[in-house]
Amino acid sequence: PGTTPLYPSPMTPMTPITPATPASESSGIVPQLQNIVSTVNLGCKLDLKTIALRARNAEYNPKRFAAVIMRIREPRTTALIFSSGKMVCTGAKSEEQSRLAARKYARVVQKLGFPAKFLDFKIQNMVGSCDVKFPIRLEGLVLTHQQFSSYEPELFPGLIYRMIKPRIVLLIFVSGKVVLTGAKVRAEIYEAFENIYPILK
Amino acid sequence: MPGGGHCPDCGSTELVEDSHYSQSQLVCSDCGCVVTEGVLTTTFSDEGNLREVTYSRSTGENDQVSRSQQRGLRRVRDLCRVLQLPSTFEDTAVAYYQQAYRHSGIRAARLQKKEVLVGCCVLITCRQHNWPLTMGTVCALLYADLDVFSGTYMQIVKLLGLDVPSLCLADLVKTYCSSFRLFQASPSVPPKYVEDKEKMLSRTLQLVELADETWLVTGRHPLPVITAATFLAWQSLQPSHRLTCSLARFCKLANVDLPYPASSRLQELLSVLLRMAERLAWLQVLKLDKRSVVKHIGDLLQHRHTLVRKAFRDGTAEMEAGEKELRERCQGPEQGKEEVASSSLDLPEGKRPASPTPLLPPCMLKPPKRICPPPPVSTVTGDENISDSEIEQYLRTPQEIKDFEKAQAARQAARSVSNPP
């Protein structure tokens, strides 16, 4: 009586050590990937006039732009094919789809008579978007996070947030919609969103 | 000045030694007459102590300032003078321009960009001193395109690592409102339209604050909101004579350009005022519309804080506010005063209008243009087999190639006929 025992009696169980709720709650919102830009080297010089002549899905206006613009239906993407043999593939919704699309473009170029290879495929940029579903006071955010934010309503309705870690640019709108860009891997988009969500709430 | 020195021109004894470049001179401080020019020849021993003066130093310029930069700096000073800015602003803007010029990307830029850079430096200086200069005004003065201005502005802020404060809304209201030609009667402004400047400013400020609170300002260009607020303030100060005047006519007789979004901002502001009017007992019975509510703007603004709270609800805060109210009621008579005041404005329970609308920006209240179905989960691995048939659908048949070549040749021929060399 008066002093607490050093060890609890067998009748009183010890309280569990791990907390029921984690220290930082995740937002529960997953950004959706909207666009993937990738590049690949076909490894041989290309004659763009020939490609434009023999392919149905190609467009080539040398006076406007020095590359052939080619499109395929599945995955729905667009490619810019340069005479150096380098190619840019845009419009895919996932990394795997971007790679599959790039392979299909390479195959088309092969069938047109060029010894196309598939070298140094690389994802250059990933764009994601999501909706936090509550309005955001952009003028308040630019004050509290001035060193990362740029908000000029005379030029653009959204706030441009340049996150340092990960190195992602976010466009934040008053409606609560957020666009994330500049990622090389999917995890950077998710990480950036988890970083910004508590700031927006 | 000791010694027997007199100025030959005015006879003053106030002679000072002034070294002009590398030559010392005796100058009269009263009339500026140069009395002696110093020694032009030196002895052999003196020469050993002299230092060579380079050409650029002898002309007084510290840096090799290119003509292009000199022109730019002159333009900066001219712009500051046109805008009637304080002289300290001029020096700051010039410093920014010089700082920008140290970057090779700016030195090598097109003249159009350098011209726009002048405006950017002046704008940044004004923002840092809370001087309400809009980008529209700067672009108009420089005859520049806002897109070009925007690109250069964003680039220079990043390049120089500057912290540019936001445009101060209250100051912008004051300067913009003051530019409306409505404070004196003139051939274009009938006497019933003339208004007292202070009254109009004060009411416009309150309306702009109301617009800001109800999400009409965030993400939008600030000027059209102020135009709409100025119009409503002016109308409401003498509604009987001014309700017939439209926004366009108002801007015309006030000699101010009507920005395109102002009509839309006006409608949004009137909707907010109508929602607030529904919460005011003696206005509820009048069944107001967007025209008649203008007559009561004075009353609505007087009670705006309470009315906004009552007329709109904030989704998450609603529940918390409800709980807080219950707790406060139990606390006692201290809260009574505010509650009595608010309840006198409010209708009895049974007659209250339907549940308040959410306080959200207009873009969140409009129904979505098209409902985007969530994309199906993709099972693509990127390594799938690509069938030949799928690729062949993208290749032209030999016949198609021939037809295409024929069509191209025909078009070429037609072109050369219509444009003979």
Coordinates of C-alpha atoms in Angstrom, one line a residue:
Chain A
P1 CA 0.0 0.0 0.0
G2 CA 1.3 3.5 -0.9
T3 CA 4.0 2.3 -3.3
T4 CA 3.4 1.0 -6.8
P5 CA 5.0 -2.4 -7.5
L6 CA 8.1 -2.5 -9.8
Y7 CA 6.5 -5.2 -11.8
P8 CA 2.8 -5.4 -12.5
S9 CA 1.0 -8.3 -10.8
P10 CA 0.0 -11.1 -13.1
M11 CA -3.6 -10.0 -12.8
T12 CA -2.9 -6.6 -14.6
P13 CA -1.7 -7.1 -18.2
M14 CA 0.9 -4.7 -19.5
T15 CA -0.3 -2.1 -22.0
P16 CA 0.7 -2.7 -25.6
I17 CA 3.7 -0.7 -26.8
T18 CA 2.7 -0.1 -30.4
P19 CA 0.2 2.8 -30.8
A20 CA -3.2 2.0 -32.4
T21 CA -2.9 4.9 -34.8
P22 CA 0.4 5.7 -36.7
A23 CA 2.2 8.9 -35.9
S24 CA 1.6 10.4 -39.4
E25 CA -1.7 9.5 -41.0
S26 CA -1.6 9.1 -44.8
S27 CA -4.1 11.2 -46.8
G28 CA -5.9 8.2 -48.2
I29 CA -5.8 9.8 -51.7
V30 CA -3.7 8.3 -54.4
P31 CA -2.6 10.6 -57.3
Q32 CA -3.5 9.3 -60.7
L33 CA -0.8 9.2 -63.4
Q34 CA -1.9 11.3 -66.4
N35 CA 1.1 11.4 -68.7
I36 CA 4.5 9.7 -69.1
V37 CA 7.3 11.1 -71.4
S38 CA 10.0 8.7 -72.3
T39 CA 12.9 8.6 -74.8
V40 CA 14.6 5.8 -76.6
N41 CA 17.5 5.6 -79.2
L42 CA 16.7 3.5 -82.3
G43 CA 20.4 3.4 -83.0
C44 CA 20.4 4.2 -86.7
K45 CA 19.9 7.2 -89.0
L46 CA 16.4 7.6 -90.4
D47 CA 15.0 9.1 -93.6
L48 CA 12.0 11.0 -92.4
K49 CA 10.6 11.5 -95.9
T50 CA 10.4 7.7 -96.5
I51 CA 8.8 7.1 -93.1
A52 CA 6.1 9.8 -93.9
L53 CA 5.5 8.3 -97.3
R54 CA 5.2 4.7 -96.2
A55 CA 3.4 5.0 -92.8
R56 CA -0.3 5.7 -92.4
N57 CA -0.1 7.2 -89.0
A58 CA 2.7 9.6 -89.7
E59 CA 2.8 13.4 -90.2
Y60 CA 5.8 15.3 -91.4
N61 CA 6.1 19.1 -92.0
P62 CA 9.8 19.8 -92.2
K63 CA 9.2 23.6 -92.4
R64 CA 7.3 23.5 -89.1
F65 CA 9.2 20.8 -87.1
A66 CA 12.2 18.6 -87.9
A67 CA 10.6 15.3 -86.8
V68 CA 7.9 12.8 -87.9
I69 CA 4.9 12.8 -85.6
M70 CA 3.5 9.3 -85.3
R71 CA 0.5 8.0 -83.4
I72 CA -0.7 4.5 -82.4
R73 CA -4.1 3.5 -81.0
E74 CA -3.1 1.2 -78.2
P75 CA -1.6 2.4 -75.9
R76 CA -2.9 5.7 -77.1
T77 CA 0.3 7.7 -77.5
T78 CA 2.3 10.0 -79.8
A79 CA 5.9 9.8 -80.8
L80 CA 8.3 12.3 -82.2
I81 CA 10.9 10.5 -84.4
F82 CA 14.0 12.4 -85.4
S83 CA 16.4 11.7 -88.3
S84 CA 19.2 11.0 -85.8
G85 CA 17.3 7.9 -84.7
K86 CA 16.2 9.3 -81.3
M87 CA 12.6 9.1 -80.4
V88 CA 10.3 10.7 -77.8
C89 CA 7.1 8.9 -76.7
T90 CA 4.3 10.9 -74.9
G91 CA 0.8 10.3 -73.7
A92 CA 1.0 6.9 -71.9
K93 CA -0.7 6.5 -68.5
S94 CA 2.0 4.2 -66.9
E95 CA 5.7 3.4 -67.3
E96 CA 4.9 -0.1 -68.7
Q97 CA 2.5 1.3 -71.2
S98 CA 5.1 3.9 -72.3
R99 CA 7.7 1.1 -72.8
L100 CA 5.2 -1.0 -74.8
A101 CA 4.3 1.9 -77.0
A102 CA 7.9 2.8 -77.6
R103 CA 8.6 -0.8 -78.6
K104 CA 5.6 -0.7 -81.1
Y105 CA 6.9 2.5 -82.7
A106 CA 10.4 0.9 -83.0
R107 CA 8.7 -2.1 -84.7
V108 CA 6.9 0.2 -87.2
V109 CA 10.2 1.8 -88.1
Q110 CA 11.8 -1.6 -88.4
K111 CA 9.0 -2.7 -90.8
L112 CA 9.6 0.4 -92.9
G113 CA 13.0 -0.9 -93.7
F114 CA 15.3 0.6 -91.1
P115 CA 17.6 -1.5 -88.7
A116 CA 16.0 0.0 -85.6
K117 CA 17.1 -1.2 -82.2
F118 CA 15.8 -0.3 -78.7
L119 CA 18.6 1.4 -76.8
D120 CA 18.6 3.4 -73.6
F121 CA 14.9 3.5 -72.9
K122 CA 14.4 6.1 -70.2
I123 CA 11.4 7.7 -68.5
Q124 CA 12.0 11.4 -68.6
N125 CA 9.0 12.9 -66.9
M126 CA 5.8 11.7 -65.1
V127 CA 2.7 13.8 -64.5
G128 CA 0.1 13.0 -61.9
S129 CA -3.1 14.7 -60.6
C130 CA -5.5 14.4 -57.8
D131 CA -8.2 16.2 -55.8
V132 CA -8.2 16.9 -52.1
K133 CA -11.8 17.9 -52.3
F134 CA -11.7 21.1 -50.2
P135 CA -10.9 24.7 -51.3
I136 CA -7.5 26.2 -50.7
R137 CA -6.6 29.7 -49.7
L138 CA -3.7 30.2 -52.2
E139 CA -2.9 33.7 -50.9
G140 CA -2.4 32.2 -47.4
L141 CA -0.2 29.4 -48.7
V142 CA 2.1 31.8 -50.6
L143 CA 2.7 33.7 -47.3
T144 CA 3.4 30.6 -45.1
H145 CA 5.5 28.8 -47.7
Q146 CA 7.0 31.8 -49.6
Q147 CA 10.3 30.2 -50.3
F148 CA 8.7 27.4 -52.3
S149 CA 5.6 29.1 -53.7
S150 CA 4.9 31.4 -56.6
Y151 CA 1.3 32.7 -56.9
E152 CA 0.6 35.4 -59.5
P153 CA -3.2 35.5 -60.2
E154 CA -2.6 38.1 -62.9
L155 CA -0.8 35.4 -64.9
F156 CA -2.1 32.0 -63.8
P157 CA -4.9 30.9 -61.5
G158 CA -2.8 28.2 -59.7
L159 CA 0.0 28.4 -57.2
I160 CA 3.3 26.9 -58.4
Y161 CA 5.0 25.0 -55.5
R162 CA 8.6 23.9 -56.1
M163 CA 9.2 21.1 -53.6
I164 CA 12.8 20.3 -52.9
K165 CA 12.6 16.8 -51.6
P166 CA 11.5 15.1 -53.8
R167 CA 12.3 17.5 -56.6
I168 CA 8.7 17.9 -57.9
V169 CA 6.7 20.9 -59.1
L170 CA 3.1 21.1 -57.9
L171 CA 0.3 23.2 -59.4
I172 CA -2.2 23.9 -56.7
F173 CA -5.6 25.3 -57.5
V174 CA -8.3 27.0 -55.4
S175 CA -10.7 24.0 -56.1
G176 CA -8.4 21.6 -54.3
K177 CA -7.1 20.0 -57.5
V178 CA -3.3 19.3 -57.5
V179 CA -1.1 18.5 -60.5
L180 CA 2.3 17.0 -59.8
T181 CA 5.1 16.9 -62.4
G182 CA 8.8 16.5 -62.8
A183 CA 9.1 12.9 -61.5
K184 CA 11.4 10.3 -62.9
V185 CA 9.7 7.5 -60.8
R186 CA 6.2 7.0 -59.6
A187 CA 7.2 7.0 -55.9
E188 CA 8.3 10.7 -56.2
I189 CA 4.8 11.7 -57.1
Y190 CA 3.3 9.8 -54.2
E191 CA 5.9 11.1 -51.8
A192 CA 5.4 14.7 -53.0
F193 CA 1.6 14.5 -52.5
E194 CA 2.0 13.0 -49.0
N195 CA 4.3 16.0 -48.2
I196 CA 1.9 18.6 -49.5
Y197 CA -1.3 17.2 -48.1
P198 CA -0.8 18.2 -44.4
I199 CA 0.3 21.7 -45.7
L200 CA -3.0 22.1 -47.6
K201 CA -5.3 20.9 -44.8
Chain B
M1 CA 40.6 78.9 -48.0
P2 CA 43.8 80.3 -46.5
G3 CA 46.2 82.2 -48.7
G4 CA 45.6 85.1 -50.9
G5 CA 43.5 83.3 -53.5
H6 CA 40.7 85.3 -55.1
C7 CA 38.4 84.1 -57.8
P8 CA 39.0 86.2 -61.0
D9 CA 35.3 86.0 -61.9
C10 CA 33.4 86.8 -58.7
G11 CA 36.2 87.7 -56.3
S12 CA 35.3 85.1 -53.7
T13 CA 37.9 83.7 -51.5
E14 CA 36.2 80.3 -51.2
L15 CA 38.5 78.3 -53.4
V16 CA 38.7 74.5 -53.1
E17 CA 41.1 71.9 -54.4
D18 CA 39.1 69.6 -56.6
S19 CA 40.8 66.7 -58.5
H20 CA 39.2 66.3 -61.8
Y21 CA 40.0 62.8 -63.0
S22 CA 43.7 62.7 -62.3
Q23 CA 44.5 66.4 -62.5
S24 CA 44.1 68.6 -59.5
Q25 CA 42.4 72.0 -60.0
L26 CA 41.7 75.0 -57.9
V27 CA 38.0 75.8 -58.2
C28 CA 35.8 78.6 -56.9
S29 CA 33.1 77.0 -54.8
D30 CA 30.8 80.0 -55.4
C31 CA 30.7 80.4 -59.2
G32 CA 32.6 77.2 -60.3
C33 CA 35.3 79.1 -62.1
V34 CA 38.5 77.1 -62.6
V35 CA 41.3 79.2 -61.1
T36 CA 44.3 77.1 -61.8
E37 CA 44.6 73.8 -63.6
G38 CA 47.4 72.3 -61.7
V39 CA 50.7 71.1 -63.0
L40 CA 50.7 69.7 -66.5
T41 CA 54.3 68.8 -66.6
T42 CA 56.1 66.9 -63.8
T43 CA 59.7 66.4 -62.8
F44 CA 61.4 63.1 -63.2
S45 CA 61.1 62.2 -59.5
D46 CA 57.4 63.2 -59.5
E47 CA 56.6 60.9 -62.4
G48 CA 57.9 57.9 -60.5
N49 CA 55.0 58.5 -58.0
L50 CA 52.3 58.9 -60.6
R51 CA 49.9 56.1 -61.5
E52 CA 48.6 55.4 -65.0
V53 CA 44.9 56.1 -65.4
T54 CA 43.0 53.8 -67.7
Y55 CA 40.7 55.2 -70.4
S56 CA 37.5 53.7 -68.8
R57 CA 38.4 55.1 -65.4
S58 CA 39.3 58.5 -66.9
T59 CA 35.8 58.8 -68.5
G60 CA 34.3 58.1 -65.1
E61 CA 32.6 54.8 -65.9
N62 CA 33.4 51.9 -63.6
D63 CA 32.2 49.0 -65.7
Q64 CA 32.2 48.5 -69.4
V65 CA 28.5 49.2 -69.8
S66 CA 27.3 48.1 -73.3
R67 CA 25.1 50.4 -75.3
S68 CA 22.3 47.9 -75.0
Q69 CA 22.4 48.0 -71.2
Q70 CA 22.7 51.8 -71.2
R71 CA 19.6 52.0 -73.3
G72 CA 17.8 49.6 -70.9
L73 CA 18.8 51.6 -67.9
R74 CA 17.5 54.8 -69.5
R75 CA 14.2 53.0 -70.3
V76 CA 14.0 51.9 -66.6
R77 CA 14.4 55.5 -65.4
D78 CA 11.9 56.7 -68.1
L79 CA 9.3 54.2 -67.0
C80 CA 9.7 55.2 -63.3
R81 CA 9.2 58.8 -64.3
V82 CA 6.2 58.1 -66.4
L83 CA 4.6 56.2 -63.4
Q84 CA 5.6 59.1 -61.1
L85 CA 7.4 56.7 -58.7
P86 CA 9.5 58.0 -55.8
S87 CA 13.2 58.5 -56.7
T88 CA 14.3 55.6 -54.5
F89 CA 12.3 53.2 -56.6
E90 CA 14.3 54.3 -59.7
D91 CA 17.6 53.3 -58.0
T92 CA 16.3 49.9 -56.9
A93 CA 14.9 49.1 -60.4
V94 CA 18.1 50.2 -62.0
A95 CA 20.1 47.9 -59.6
Y96 CA 17.8 45.0 -60.5
Y97 CA 18.4 45.6 -64.2
Q98 CA 22.1 45.7 -63.8
Q99 CA 22.0 42.6 -61.7
A100 CA 20.0 40.8 -64.4
Y101 CA 22.4 41.9 -67.1
R102 CA 25.2 40.0 -65.3
H103 CA 23.6 36.8 -66.5
S104 CA 24.6 35.7 -69.9
G105 CA 21.1 34.5 -70.8
I106 CA 19.8 38.0 -70.4
R107 CA 22.8 39.6 -72.2
A108 CA 22.2 37.4 -75.2
A109 CA 18.4 37.8 -75.2
R110 CA 16.3 39.4 -77.9
L111 CA 15.6 43.1 -77.8
Q112 CA 11.9 42.4 -77.2
K113 CA 12.8 40.5 -74.0
K114 CA 15.2 43.2 -72.8
E115 CA 12.4 45.8 -73.3
V116 CA 10.1 43.6 -71.2
L117 CA 12.8 43.2 -68.6
V118 CA 12.6 46.9 -68.0
G119 CA 9.0 46.5 -67.0
C120 CA 9.8 43.5 -64.8
C121 CA 12.4 45.4 -62.8
V122 CA 10.1 48.3 -62.2
L123 CA 7.2 45.9 -61.3
I124 CA 9.3 44.0 -58.8
T125 CA 10.5 47.2 -57.2
C126 CA 6.9 48.5 -56.9
R127 CA 5.7 45.2 -55.4
Q128 CA 8.5 45.2 -52.8
H129 CA 7.4 48.7 -51.7
N130 CA 3.7 47.7 -51.8
W131 CA 3.0 50.2 -54.6
P132 CA 0.0 48.7 -56.5
L133 CA 1.2 48.5 -60.1
T134 CA -0.5 45.8 -62.2
M135 CA 1.1 43.8 -64.9
G136 CA -1.6 45.0 -67.3
T137 CA -0.5 48.6 -66.8
V138 CA 3.2 47.8 -67.4
C139 CA 2.4 45.9 -70.5
A140 CA 0.2 48.6 -71.8
L141 CA 3.0 51.2 -71.3
L142 CA 5.6 49.0 -72.9
Y143 CA 3.3 47.9 -75.8
A144 CA 4.3 44.4 -74.7
D145 CA 2.4 41.1 -74.9
L146 CA 1.4 39.7 -71.5
D147 CA 2.6 36.3 -72.5
V148 CA 6.1 37.6 -73.2
F149 CA 6.1 39.6 -70.0
S150 CA 4.9 36.6 -68.0
G151 CA 7.8 34.4 -69.2
T152 CA 10.5 37.0 -68.6
Y153 CA 9.0 37.9 -65.2
M154 CA 9.0 34.3 -63.9
Q155 CA 12.5 33.8 -65.3
I156 CA 14.0 36.9 -63.7
V157 CA 12.4 36.2 -60.3
K158 CA 13.9 32.7 -60.3
L159 CA 17.3 33.9 -61.7
L160 CA 17.8 36.6 -59.1
G161 CA 16.2 34.6 -56.3
L162 CA 13.9 37.4 -55.4
D163 CA 11.1 37.3 -52.9
V164 CA 8.3 39.3 -54.6
P165 CA 5.3 40.0 -52.3
S166 CA 1.8 39.7 -53.6
L167 CA -0.2 42.6 -55.0
C168 CA -1.8 44.5 -52.1
L169 CA -5.5 44.4 -52.8
A170 CA -6.5 47.3 -50.5
D171 CA -3.9 49.7 -52.1
L172 CA -5.0 48.6 -55.6
V173 CA -8.6 49.4 -54.7
K174 CA -7.6 52.9 -53.6
T175 CA -5.5 53.8 -56.7
Y176 CA -7.9 52.1 -59.1
C177 CA -11.0 53.7 -57.6
S178 CA -9.4 57.1 -57.6
S179 CA -8.9 56.8 -61.4
F180 CA -12.7 56.7 -62.0
R181 CA -13.8 60.1 -63.3
L182 CA -16.9 60.3 -61.2
F183 CA -16.1 62.8 -58.5
Q184 CA -16.9 65.9 -60.4
A185 CA -19.8 66.8 -62.8
S186 CA -18.8 67.1 -66.4
P187 CA -20.5 67.0 -69.8
S188 CA -20.4 63.1 -69.7
V189 CA -21.2 62.7 -66.0
P190 CA -24.7 64.0 -65.0
P191 CA -24.9 65.5 -61.5
K192 CA -26.9 62.5 -60.2
Y193 CA -23.9 60.3 -61.1
V194 CA -21.3 62.3 -59.2
E195 CA -20.2 60.6 -56.0
D196 CA -18.1 61.4 -53.0
K197 CA -14.7 59.8 -53.3
E198 CA -14.3 58.7 -49.7
K199 CA -17.8 57.2 -49.5
M200 CA -17.2 55.2 -52.7
L201 CA -13.7 54.1 -51.6
S202 CA -14.9 52.9 -48.2
R203 CA -17.8 50.9 -49.6
T204 CA -15.8 49.4 -52.5
L205 CA -13.2 48.2 -50.0
Q206 CA -15.9 46.5 -47.9
L207 CA -17.3 44.8 -51.0
V208 CA -13.9 43.6 -52.1
E209 CA -13.3 42.2 -48.6
L210 CA -16.6 40.5 -48.8
A211 CA -15.7 39.0 -52.2
D212 CA -12.3 37.9 -50.8
E213 CA -14.0 36.2 -47.9
T214 CA -16.5 34.4 -50.1
W215 CA -13.9 32.9 -52.5
L216 CA -14.4 35.3 -55.4
V217 CA -10.9 36.6 -55.5
T218 CA -8.6 33.6 -55.0
G219 CA -7.1 32.4 -58.3
R220 CA -8.7 35.2 -60.3
H221 CA -7.3 38.4 -61.8
P222 CA -7.8 41.0 -59.1
L223 CA -8.8 43.9 -61.2
P224 CA -12.3 42.8 -62.6
V225 CA -13.5 42.1 -59.0
I226 CA -12.6 45.6 -58.0
T227 CA -14.4 47.0 -61.1
A228 CA -17.5 45.1 -60.2
A229 CA -17.2 46.2 -56.5
T230 CA -16.7 49.8 -57.5
F231 CA -19.8 49.7 -59.7
L232 CA -22.0 48.1 -57.0
A233 CA -20.7 50.6 -54.4
W234 CA -21.5 53.5 -56.7
Q235 CA -25.0 52.2 -57.6
S236 CA -25.9 51.4 -54.0
L237 CA -25.0 54.9 -52.8
Q238 CA -27.9 56.4 -54.9
P239 CA -29.8 53.4 -56.2
S240 CA -32.9 55.4 -57.3
H241 CA -31.0 57.3 -60.0
R242 CA -28.3 54.7 -60.8
L243 CA -30.0 51.4 -61.1
T244 CA -30.7 52.0 -64.8
C245 CA -27.0 52.4 -65.6
S246 CA -25.3 49.3 -66.8
L247 CA -21.7 48.2 -65.9
A248 CA -20.5 49.0 -69.5
R249 CA -22.0 52.5 -69.5
F250 CA -20.6 53.1 -66.0
C251 CA -17.1 52.3 -67.1
K252 CA -17.5 54.4 -70.2
L253 CA -18.5 57.5 -68.4
A254 CA -15.9 57.0 -65.7
N255 CA -13.3 56.8 -68.4
V256 CA -12.1 53.4 -67.3
D257 CA -11.6 50.2 -69.5
L258 CA -14.1 47.5 -68.7
P259 CA -12.2 44.2 -68.2
Y260 CA -14.0 41.2 -69.7
P261 CA -14.5 39.1 -66.5
A262 CA -16.0 42.0 -64.6
S263 CA -19.6 41.1 -65.6
S264 CA -19.2 37.6 -64.4
R265 CA -17.7 38.9 -61.1
L266 CA -20.6 41.2 -60.8
Q267 CA -23.1 38.4 -61.0
E268 CA -21.2 36.3 -58.5
L269 CA -21.0 39.2 -56.0
L270 CA -24.8 39.8 -56.4
S271 CA -25.5 36.1 -55.7
V272 CA -23.5 36.4 -52.5
L273 CA -25.4 39.5 -51.5
L274 CA -28.7 37.8 -52.2
R275 CA -27.8 34.8 -50.1
M276 CA -26.9 37.2 -47.3
A277 CA -30.2 39.1 -47.7
E278 CA -32.1 35.8 -47.2
R279 CA -30.7 35.8 -43.7
L280 CA -31.9 39.4 -42.8
A281 CA -35.4 39.3 -41.4
W282 CA -36.7 42.6 -42.9
L283 CA -35.3 41.7 -46.3
Q284 CA -36.5 38.1 -46.5
V285 CA -40.1 39.3 -46.9
L286 CA -39.2 41.5 -49.8
K287 CA -38.2 38.7 -52.1
L288 CA -35.3 40.5 -53.6
D289 CA -33.6 39.8 -56.9
K290 CA -30.3 40.9 -58.4
R291 CA -31.5 44.4 -59.2
S292 CA -33.4 45.2 -56.0
V293 CA -30.8 43.8 -53.6
V294 CA -28.5 46.8 -54.7
K295 CA -30.7 49.1 -52.7
H296 CA -29.9 47.2 -49.5
I297 CA -26.1 46.8 -49.9
G298 CA -25.5 49.4 -47.2
D299 CA -27.4 47.3 -44.6
L300 CA -25.9 44.0 -45.8
L301 CA -22.4 45.4 -45.5
Q302 CA -23.1 46.7 -42.0
H303 CA -23.9 43.2 -40.8
R304 CA -21.7 41.3 -43.2
H305 CA -19.7 39.3 -40.7
T306 CA -22.8 37.8 -39.1
L307 CA -24.6 37.3 -42.3
V308 CA -21.8 35.5 -44.1
R309 CA -21.5 33.2 -41.1
K310 CA -25.2 32.5 -41.2
A311 CA -25.7 32.4 -45.0
F312 CA -22.9 30.0 -45.8
R313 CA -21.7 26.9 -44.2
D314 CA -18.3 25.4 -44.2
G315 CA -18.7 21.6 -44.5
T316 CA -16.2 20.4 -41.9
A317 CA -16.7 23.4 -39.6
E318 CA -20.4 23.1 -39.6
M319 CA -20.5 20.2 -37.1
E320 CA -17.9 21.8 -34.9
A321 CA -19.7 25.1 -34.9
G322 CA -22.9 23.4 -34.0
E323 CA -21.3 21.7 -31.0
K324 CA -19.6 24.9 -29.9
E325 CA -22.9 26.8 -30.0
L326 CA -24.5 24.2 -27.7
R327 CA -21.6 24.5 -25.2
E328 CA -21.7 28.3 -25.3
R329 CA -25.5 28.4 -24.7
C330 CA -24.9 26.3 -21.5
Q331 CA -22.2 28.7 -20.4
G332 CA -24.5 31.5 -19.4
P333 CA -25.5 35.1 -20.0
E334 CA -22.1 36.4 -21.3
Q335 CA -22.8 35.1 -24.7
G336 CA -26.3 36.5 -24.5
K337 CA -25.5 39.9 -25.9
E338 CA -24.1 38.7 -29.2
E339 CA -26.8 36.0 -29.5
V340 CA -29.6 38.6 -28.9
A341 CA -28.1 40.8 -31.6
S342 CA -27.9 38.0 -34.0
S343 CA -31.3 36.6 -33.3
S344 CA -32.9 40.0 -33.8
L345 CA -31.6 39.9 -37.3
D346 CA -32.7 36.3 -37.8
L347 CA -36.1 34.9 -38.5
P348 CA -38.0 32.6 -36.1
E349 CA -37.1 28.9 -36.6
G350 CA -40.0 28.0 -38.7
K351 CA -39.5 30.7 -41.4
R352 CA -35.8 30.3 -42.0
P353 CA -34.8 29.6 -45.6
A354 CA -33.5 26.2 -46.6
S355 CA -30.1 24.9 -45.3
P356 CA -27.3 27.4 -46.2
T357 CA -25.2 26.9 -49.3
P358 CA -21.6 25.8 -48.8
L359 CA -19.0 28.5 -48.8
L360 CA -16.9 27.4 -51.8
P361 CA -15.2 29.0 -54.8
P362 CA -17.5 29.2 -57.8
C363 CA -15.5 26.6 -59.7
M364 CA -16.4 24.0 -57.0
L365 CA -20.1 24.9 -57.1
K366 CA -20.6 24.4 -60.8
P367 CA -21.4 20.8 -61.9
P368 CA -18.4 19.1 -63.6
K369 CA -18.4 19.6 -67.4
R370 CA -18.0 15.9 -68.1
I371 CA -17.8 13.0 -65.7
C372 CA -14.4 11.3 -66.2
P373 CA -14.8 7.6 -65.5
P374 CA -12.0 6.2 -63.4
P375 CA -9.4 4.6 -65.7
P376 CA -9.4 0.8 -65.7
V377 CA -6.6 -0.8 -63.8
S378 CA -3.8 -1.5 -66.4
T379 CA -2.2 -4.9 -66.4
V380 CA 0.4 -4.0 -69.1
T381 CA 3.9 -5.1 -68.3
G382 CA 5.7 -3.5 -71.2
D383 CA 7.2 -6.8 -72.4
E384 CA 4.1 -8.2 -74.2
N385 CA 4.5 -9.7 -77.6
I386 CA 3.8 -7.4 -80.5
S387 CA 1.9 -9.1 -83.3
D388 CA 2.9 -8.4 -86.9
S389 CA -0.7 -7.7 -87.9
E390 CA -1.0 -5.0 -85.3
I391 CA 2.0 -3.2 -86.7
E392 CA 1.0 -3.7 -90.3
Q393 CA -2.2 -1.8 -89.8
Y394 CA 0.0 1.3 -89.6
L395 CA 1.8 0.7 -92.9
R396 CA 0.6 1.8 -96.3
T397 CA 0.1 -0.8 -99.0
P398 CA 2.1 -0.4 -102.2
Q399 CA -1.0 0.9 -104.0
E400 CA -1.6 3.5 -101.3
I401 CA 2.0 4.7 -101.6
K402 CA 1.6 5.1 -105.4
D403 CA -1.7 7.0 -104.9
F404 CA -0.1 9.2 -102.3
E405 CA 2.9 10.0 -104.5
K406 CA 0.5 10.8 -107.4
A407 CA -1.5 13.1 -105.3
Q408 CA 1.6 14.9 -104.0
A409 CA 2.9 15.4 -107.5
A410 CA -0.4 16.8 -108.7
R411 CA -0.4 19.2 -105.8
Q412 CA 3.1 20.3 -106.6
A413 CA 2.2 20.8 -110.2
A414 CA -0.9 22.9 -109.2
R415 CA 1.3 25.0 -107.0
S416 CA 3.9 25.7 -109.6
V417 CA 1.1 26.7 -112.1
S418 CA -0.5 29.2 -109.7
N419 CA 2.9 30.6 -108.6
P420 CA 5.0 30.8 -111.7
P421 CA 8.8 31.3 -110.9

